[in-house]
């Protein structure tokens, strides 16, 4: 489980700048020292309501609006710092449970108007790197995920976190998402 929530306060107005949670579950059955058969599921969404901008109160998201579910079955390669899951069989779904967002003429978040969800099938790749260096003062964690199907261009997400440990209790974290 991973969660992030952040607020900004600018010119007397509060607004969220990041709001997300992820629940990830994976199973693996060893084939050799570094390879295994694998299956995984990943659920992502946000905790609170999101608006078009800090000055426009048009609601664009709320809890599980949208909700994203990624499922994959394939093979995983693992060593000390790298984990790569190659899944020839995968699925990706976007959920809209909120009536107001669902009934927009064009729909929302890639889900057609009036529909509860959009499902796609295809292959996926997930690569994770977790590396500590310089006497465990610096740590880089990065995840690259790609899902593709025949009808649409591939979906690619890349998250990187860079940590600098100043003391046993104080760490600075830089986070990037593409």
PDB file of C-alpha atoms in Angstrom:
ATOM      1  CA  UNK A   1       0.000   0.000   0.000  1.00  0.00           C
ATOM      2  CA  UNK A   2       1.280   3.451  -0.864  1.00  0.00           C
ATOM      3  CA  UNK A   3      -0.445   6.792  -0.286  1.00  0.00           C
ATOM      4  CA  UNK A   4       0.341  10.457  -0.917  1.00  0.00           C
ATOM      5  CA  UNK A   5      -1.615  13.548  -0.004  1.00  0.00           C
ATOM      6  CA  UNK A   6      -0.419  17.137  -0.140  1.00  0.00           C
ATOM      7  CA  UNK A   7      -1.982  20.581   0.178  1.00  0.00           C
ATOM      8  CA  UNK A   8      -0.809  23.990  -1.010  1.00  0.00           C
ATOM      9  CA  UNK A   9      -1.847  27.312   0.487  1.00  0.00           C
ATOM     10  CA  UNK A  10      -1.510  30.160  -2.019  1.00  0.00           C
ATOM     11  CA  UNK A  11      -3.031  33.638  -1.789  1.00  0.00           C
ATOM     12  CA  UNK A  12      -5.339  32.599   1.040  1.00  0.00           C
ATOM     13  CA  UNK A  13      -6.704  29.512  -0.752  1.00  0.00           C
ATOM     14  CA  UNK A  14      -6.021  25.876   0.057  1.00  0.00           C
ATOM     15  CA  UNK A  15      -5.970  23.233  -2.669  1.00  0.00           C
ATOM     16  CA  UNK A  16      -4.555  19.772  -3.057  1.00  0.00           C
ATOM     17  CA  UNK A  17      -1.487  19.287  -5.192  1.00  0.00           C
ATOM     18  CA  UNK A  18      -1.212  15.499  -4.894  1.00  0.00           C
ATOM     19  CA  UNK A  19      -3.791  12.937  -3.856  1.00  0.00           C
ATOM     20  CA  UNK A  20      -3.414   9.247  -4.604  1.00  0.00           C
ATOM     21  CA  UNK A  21      -3.307   5.779  -3.163  1.00  0.00           C
ATOM     22  CA  UNK A  22      -2.148   2.488  -4.645  1.00  0.00           C
ATOM     23  CA  UNK A  23      -2.760  -1.051  -3.484  1.00  0.00           C
ATOM     24  CA  UNK A  24      -0.473  -3.599  -5.126  1.00  0.00           C
ATOM     25  CA  UNK A  25      -0.579  -7.362  -4.716  1.00  0.00           C
ATOM     26  CA  UNK A  26       1.701  -9.821  -6.472  1.00  0.00           C
ATOM     27  CA  UNK A  27       2.195 -13.582  -6.440  1.00  0.00           C
ATOM     28  CA  UNK A  28       5.207 -15.469  -7.780  1.00  0.00           C
ATOM     29  CA  UNK A  29       6.228 -19.106  -8.300  1.00  0.00           C
ATOM     30  CA  UNK A  30       9.980 -19.649  -8.765  1.00  0.00           C
ATOM     31  CA  UNK A  31      11.268 -21.181 -12.003  1.00  0.00           C
ATOM     32  CA  UNK A  32      14.952 -20.504 -11.315  1.00  0.00           C
ATOM     33  CA  UNK A  33      17.095 -18.326  -9.051  1.00  0.00           C
ATOM     34  CA  UNK A  34      16.087 -15.077 -10.806  1.00  0.00           C
ATOM     35  CA  UNK A  35      12.947 -15.964 -12.819  1.00  0.00           C
ATOM     36  CA  UNK A  36       9.407 -16.798 -11.697  1.00  0.00           C
ATOM     37  CA  UNK A  37       5.875 -17.114 -12.993  1.00  0.00           C
ATOM     38  CA  UNK A  38       3.891 -14.160 -11.681  1.00  0.00           C
ATOM     39  CA  UNK A  39       0.454 -12.615 -11.324  1.00  0.00           C
ATOM     40  CA  UNK A  40      -0.303  -9.139 -10.020  1.00  0.00           C
ATOM     41  CA  UNK A  41      -3.055  -6.626  -9.418  1.00  0.00           C
ATOM     42  CA  UNK A  42      -2.809  -2.883  -8.860  1.00  0.00           C
ATOM     43  CA  UNK A  43      -5.690  -0.601  -7.750  1.00  0.00           C
ATOM     44  CA  UNK A  44      -5.192   3.189  -7.885  1.00  0.00           C
ATOM     45  CA  UNK A  45      -7.385   6.180  -7.102  1.00  0.00           C
ATOM     46  CA  UNK A  46      -7.543   9.270  -4.877  1.00  0.00           C
ATOM     47  CA  UNK A  47      -8.977  10.062  -1.442  1.00  0.00           C
ATOM     48  CA  UNK A  48     -10.763  13.381  -1.919  1.00  0.00           C
ATOM     49  CA  UNK A  49     -12.615  15.464  -4.475  1.00  0.00           C
ATOM     50  CA  UNK A  50     -10.557  17.132  -7.210  1.00  0.00           C
ATOM     51  CA  UNK A  51     -11.497  20.324  -9.046  1.00  0.00           C
ATOM     52  CA  UNK A  52     -10.598  21.723 -12.461  1.00  0.00           C
ATOM     53  CA  UNK A  53      -8.327  24.339 -10.856  1.00  0.00           C
ATOM     54  CA  UNK A  54      -7.962  26.213  -7.595  1.00  0.00           C
ATOM     55  CA  UNK A  55     -10.199  28.986  -8.970  1.00  0.00           C
ATOM     56  CA  UNK A  56     -12.709  26.769 -10.855  1.00  0.00           C
ATOM     57  CA  UNK A  57     -14.835  24.567  -8.576  1.00  0.00           C
ATOM     58  CA  UNK A  58     -15.969  22.234 -11.383  1.00  0.00           C
ATOM     59  CA  UNK A  59     -15.607  18.727  -9.926  1.00  0.00           C
ATOM     60  CA  UNK A  60     -13.447  16.400 -12.060  1.00  0.00           C
ATOM     61  CA  UNK A  61     -12.747  13.540  -9.626  1.00  0.00           C
ATOM     62  CA  UNK A  62     -13.554  12.092  -6.206  1.00  0.00           C
ATOM     63  CA  UNK A  63     -12.892   8.857  -4.276  1.00  0.00           C
ATOM     64  CA  UNK A  64     -12.634   6.047  -6.874  1.00  0.00           C
ATOM     65  CA  UNK A  65     -13.614   8.567  -9.572  1.00  0.00           C
ATOM     66  CA  UNK A  66     -11.769   7.430 -11.535  1.00  0.00           C
ATOM     67  CA  UNK A  67     -10.510   4.160 -10.164  1.00  0.00           C
ATOM     68  CA  UNK A  68      -7.849   2.261 -12.097  1.00  0.00           C
ATOM     69  CA  UNK A  69      -7.307  -1.509 -11.984  1.00  0.00           C
ATOM     70  CA  UNK A  70      -4.358  -3.227 -13.682  1.00  0.00           C
ATOM     71  CA  UNK A  71      -4.099  -7.044 -13.807  1.00  0.00           C
ATOM     72  CA  UNK A  72      -1.205  -9.036 -15.253  1.00  0.00           C
ATOM     73  CA  UNK A  73      -0.011 -12.632 -15.666  1.00  0.00           C
ATOM     74  CA  UNK A  74       3.464 -13.459 -16.938  1.00  0.00           C
ATOM     75  CA  UNK A  75       7.091 -13.770 -15.875  1.00  0.00           C
ATOM     76  CA  UNK A  76       9.214 -11.800 -13.414  1.00  0.00           C
ATOM     77  CA  UNK A  77      12.988 -11.295 -13.361  1.00  0.00           C
ATOM     78  CA  UNK A  78      14.440 -10.251  -9.987  1.00  0.00           C
ATOM     79  CA  UNK A  79      17.912  -9.386  -8.750  1.00  0.00           C
ATOM     80  CA  UNK A  80      19.212  -7.266  -5.867  1.00  0.00           C
ATOM     81  CA  UNK A  81      18.039  -3.887  -7.254  1.00  0.00           C
ATOM     82  CA  UNK A  82      15.801  -4.634 -10.270  1.00  0.00           C
ATOM     83  CA  UNK A  83      12.412  -6.303 -10.659  1.00  0.00           C
ATOM     84  CA  UNK A  84      10.930  -6.633 -14.168  1.00  0.00           C
ATOM     85  CA  UNK A  85       7.508  -8.170 -14.808  1.00  0.00           C
ATOM     86  CA  UNK A  86       6.760  -9.084 -18.437  1.00  0.00           C
ATOM     87  CA  UNK A  87       3.093  -9.961 -18.892  1.00  0.00           C
ATOM     88  CA  UNK A  88       1.789 -11.138 -22.267  1.00  0.00           C
ATOM     89  CA  UNK A  89      -1.666 -11.420 -20.679  1.00  0.00           C
ATOM     90  CA  UNK A  90      -2.971  -8.321 -18.949  1.00  0.00           C
ATOM     91  CA  UNK A  91      -5.996  -6.185 -18.390  1.00  0.00           C
ATOM     92  CA  UNK A  92      -6.624  -2.557 -17.571  1.00  0.00           C
ATOM     93  CA  UNK A  93      -9.873  -0.982 -16.383  1.00  0.00           C
ATOM     94  CA  UNK A  94     -11.041   2.529 -15.558  1.00  0.00           C
ATOM     95  CA  UNK A  95     -14.094   2.873 -13.289  1.00  0.00           C
ATOM     96  CA  UNK A  96     -16.565   5.750 -12.930  1.00  0.00           C
ATOM     97  CA  UNK A  97     -19.089   5.075 -10.187  1.00  0.00           C
ATOM     98  CA  UNK A  98     -20.259   8.688  -9.778  1.00  0.00           C
ATOM     99  CA  UNK A  99     -23.471   9.410 -11.713  1.00  0.00           C
ATOM    100  CA  UNK A 100     -22.611  13.058 -12.452  1.00  0.00           C
ATOM    101  CA  UNK A 101     -19.218  12.272 -14.012  1.00  0.00           C
ATOM    102  CA  UNK A 102     -20.555   9.186 -15.806  1.00  0.00           C
ATOM    103  CA  UNK A 103     -23.456  11.016 -17.454  1.00  0.00           C
ATOM    104  CA  UNK A 104     -21.398  13.774 -19.043  1.00  0.00           C
ATOM    105  CA  UNK A 105     -21.946  13.830 -22.815  1.00  0.00           C
ATOM    106  CA  UNK A 106     -18.398  12.727 -23.647  1.00  0.00           C
ATOM    107  CA  UNK A 107     -17.858  10.759 -20.435  1.00  0.00           C
ATOM    108  CA  UNK A 108     -14.809  11.357 -18.271  1.00  0.00           C
ATOM    109  CA  UNK A 109     -11.269   9.987 -17.865  1.00  0.00           C
ATOM    110  CA  UNK A 110     -11.514   7.945 -21.081  1.00  0.00           C
ATOM    111  CA  UNK A 111     -14.756   6.181 -20.097  1.00  0.00           C
ATOM    112  CA  UNK A 112     -17.539   6.708 -22.689  1.00  0.00           C
ATOM    113  CA  UNK A 113     -20.559   8.787 -21.586  1.00  0.00           C
ATOM    114  CA  UNK A 114     -23.081   6.772 -19.563  1.00  0.00           C
ATOM    115  CA  UNK A 115     -20.711   3.817 -18.992  1.00  0.00           C
ATOM    116  CA  UNK A 116     -19.516   2.617 -15.570  1.00  0.00           C
ATOM    117  CA  UNK A 117     -16.162   1.364 -16.830  1.00  0.00           C
ATOM    118  CA  UNK A 118     -13.815   0.856 -19.739  1.00  0.00           C
ATOM    119  CA  UNK A 119     -11.943  -2.461 -19.996  1.00  0.00           C
ATOM    120  CA  UNK A 120      -8.970  -3.268 -22.210  1.00  0.00           C
ATOM    121  CA  UNK A 121      -6.824  -6.385 -22.698  1.00  0.00           C
ATOM    122  CA  UNK A 122      -3.221  -6.608 -23.820  1.00  0.00           C
ATOM    123  CA  UNK A 123       0.389  -7.079 -22.748  1.00  0.00           C
ATOM    124  CA  UNK A 124       2.131  -5.039 -20.058  1.00  0.00           C
ATOM    125  CA  UNK A 125       5.610  -4.464 -18.649  1.00  0.00           C
ATOM    126  CA  UNK A 126       6.481  -3.188 -15.171  1.00  0.00           C
ATOM    127  CA  UNK A 127      10.094  -2.395 -14.220  1.00  0.00           C
ATOM    128  CA  UNK A 128      11.133  -1.390 -10.691  1.00  0.00           C
ATOM    129  CA  UNK A 129      14.543  -0.194  -9.516  1.00  0.00           C
ATOM    130  CA  UNK A 130      15.435   0.290  -5.833  1.00  0.00           C
ATOM    131  CA  UNK A 131      19.064   1.279  -5.278  1.00  0.00           C
ATOM    132  CA  UNK A 132      20.896   2.704  -2.251  1.00  0.00           C
ATOM    133  CA  UNK A 133      24.378   4.158  -2.564  1.00  0.00           C
ATOM    134  CA  UNK A 134      27.050   6.248  -0.826  1.00  0.00           C
ATOM    135  CA  UNK A 135      26.765   4.424   2.512  1.00  0.00           C
ATOM    136  CA  UNK A 136      22.944   4.347   2.290  1.00  0.00           C
ATOM    137  CA  UNK A 137      22.678   8.156   2.311  1.00  0.00           C
ATOM    138  CA  UNK A 138      21.036   8.252  -1.142  1.00  0.00           C
ATOM    139  CA  UNK A 139      18.229   6.021  -2.418  1.00  0.00           C
ATOM    140  CA  UNK A 140      16.576   5.959  -5.838  1.00  0.00           C
ATOM    141  CA  UNK A 141      13.294   4.145  -6.406  1.00  0.00           C
ATOM    142  CA  UNK A 142      11.767   4.150  -9.861  1.00  0.00           C
ATOM    143  CA  UNK A 143       8.855   2.373 -11.519  1.00  0.00           C
ATOM    144  CA  UNK A 144       8.105   2.288 -15.228  1.00  0.00           C
ATOM    145  CA  UNK A 145       4.789   0.741 -16.327  1.00  0.00           C
ATOM    146  CA  UNK A 146       3.501   0.269 -19.859  1.00  0.00           C
ATOM    147  CA  UNK A 147       0.233  -1.297 -21.025  1.00  0.00           C
ATOM    148  CA  UNK A 148      -0.803  -1.681 -24.640  1.00  0.00           C
ATOM    149  CA  UNK A 149      -3.679  -3.029 -26.671  1.00  0.00           C
ATOM    150  CA  UNK A 150      -4.343  -3.188 -30.415  1.00  0.00           C
ATOM    151  CA  UNK A 151      -6.887  -0.328 -30.614  1.00  0.00           C
ATOM    152  CA  UNK A 152      -5.178   2.417 -28.583  1.00  0.00           C
ATOM    153  CA  UNK A 153      -1.685   3.846 -28.149  1.00  0.00           C
ATOM    154  CA  UNK A 154       0.255   2.442 -25.160  1.00  0.00           C
ATOM    155  CA  UNK A 155      -0.264   3.842 -21.673  1.00  0.00           C
ATOM    156  CA  UNK A 156       3.038   4.673 -19.959  1.00  0.00           C
ATOM    157  CA  UNK A 157       3.544   5.798 -16.340  1.00  0.00           C
ATOM    158  CA  UNK A 158       6.926   6.562 -14.823  1.00  0.00           C
ATOM    159  CA  UNK A 159       7.438   7.445 -11.163  1.00  0.00           C
ATOM    160  CA  UNK A 160      10.786   8.207  -9.552  1.00  0.00           C
ATOM    161  CA  UNK A 161      11.597   8.992  -5.923  1.00  0.00           C
ATOM    162  CA  UNK A 162      15.022  10.249  -4.811  1.00  0.00           C
ATOM    163  CA  UNK A 163      15.742  10.225  -1.065  1.00  0.00           C
ATOM    164  CA  UNK A 164      18.571  11.911   0.799  1.00  0.00           C
ATOM    165  CA  UNK A 165      18.970  10.639   4.359  1.00  0.00           C
ATOM    166  CA  UNK A 166      20.454  13.450   6.512  1.00  0.00           C
ATOM    167  CA  UNK A 167      20.108  11.651   9.869  1.00  0.00           C
ATOM    168  CA  UNK A 168      18.453   8.528  11.215  1.00  0.00           C
ATOM    169  CA  UNK A 169      15.187  10.493  11.575  1.00  0.00           C
ATOM    170  CA  UNK A 170      15.378  13.156   8.811  1.00  0.00           C
ATOM    171  CA  UNK A 171      15.050  12.412   5.095  1.00  0.00           C
ATOM    172  CA  UNK A 172      14.446  14.712   2.129  1.00  0.00           C
ATOM    173  CA  UNK A 173      12.385  13.194  -0.680  1.00  0.00           C
ATOM    174  CA  UNK A 174      12.045  14.378  -4.283  1.00  0.00           C
ATOM    175  CA  UNK A 175       9.210  12.788  -6.287  1.00  0.00           C
ATOM    176  CA  UNK A 176       8.534  12.916 -10.017  1.00  0.00           C
ATOM    177  CA  UNK A 177       5.681  11.489 -12.086  1.00  0.00           C
ATOM    178  CA  UNK A 178       5.369  11.334 -15.865  1.00  0.00           C
TER     179      UNK A 178
END
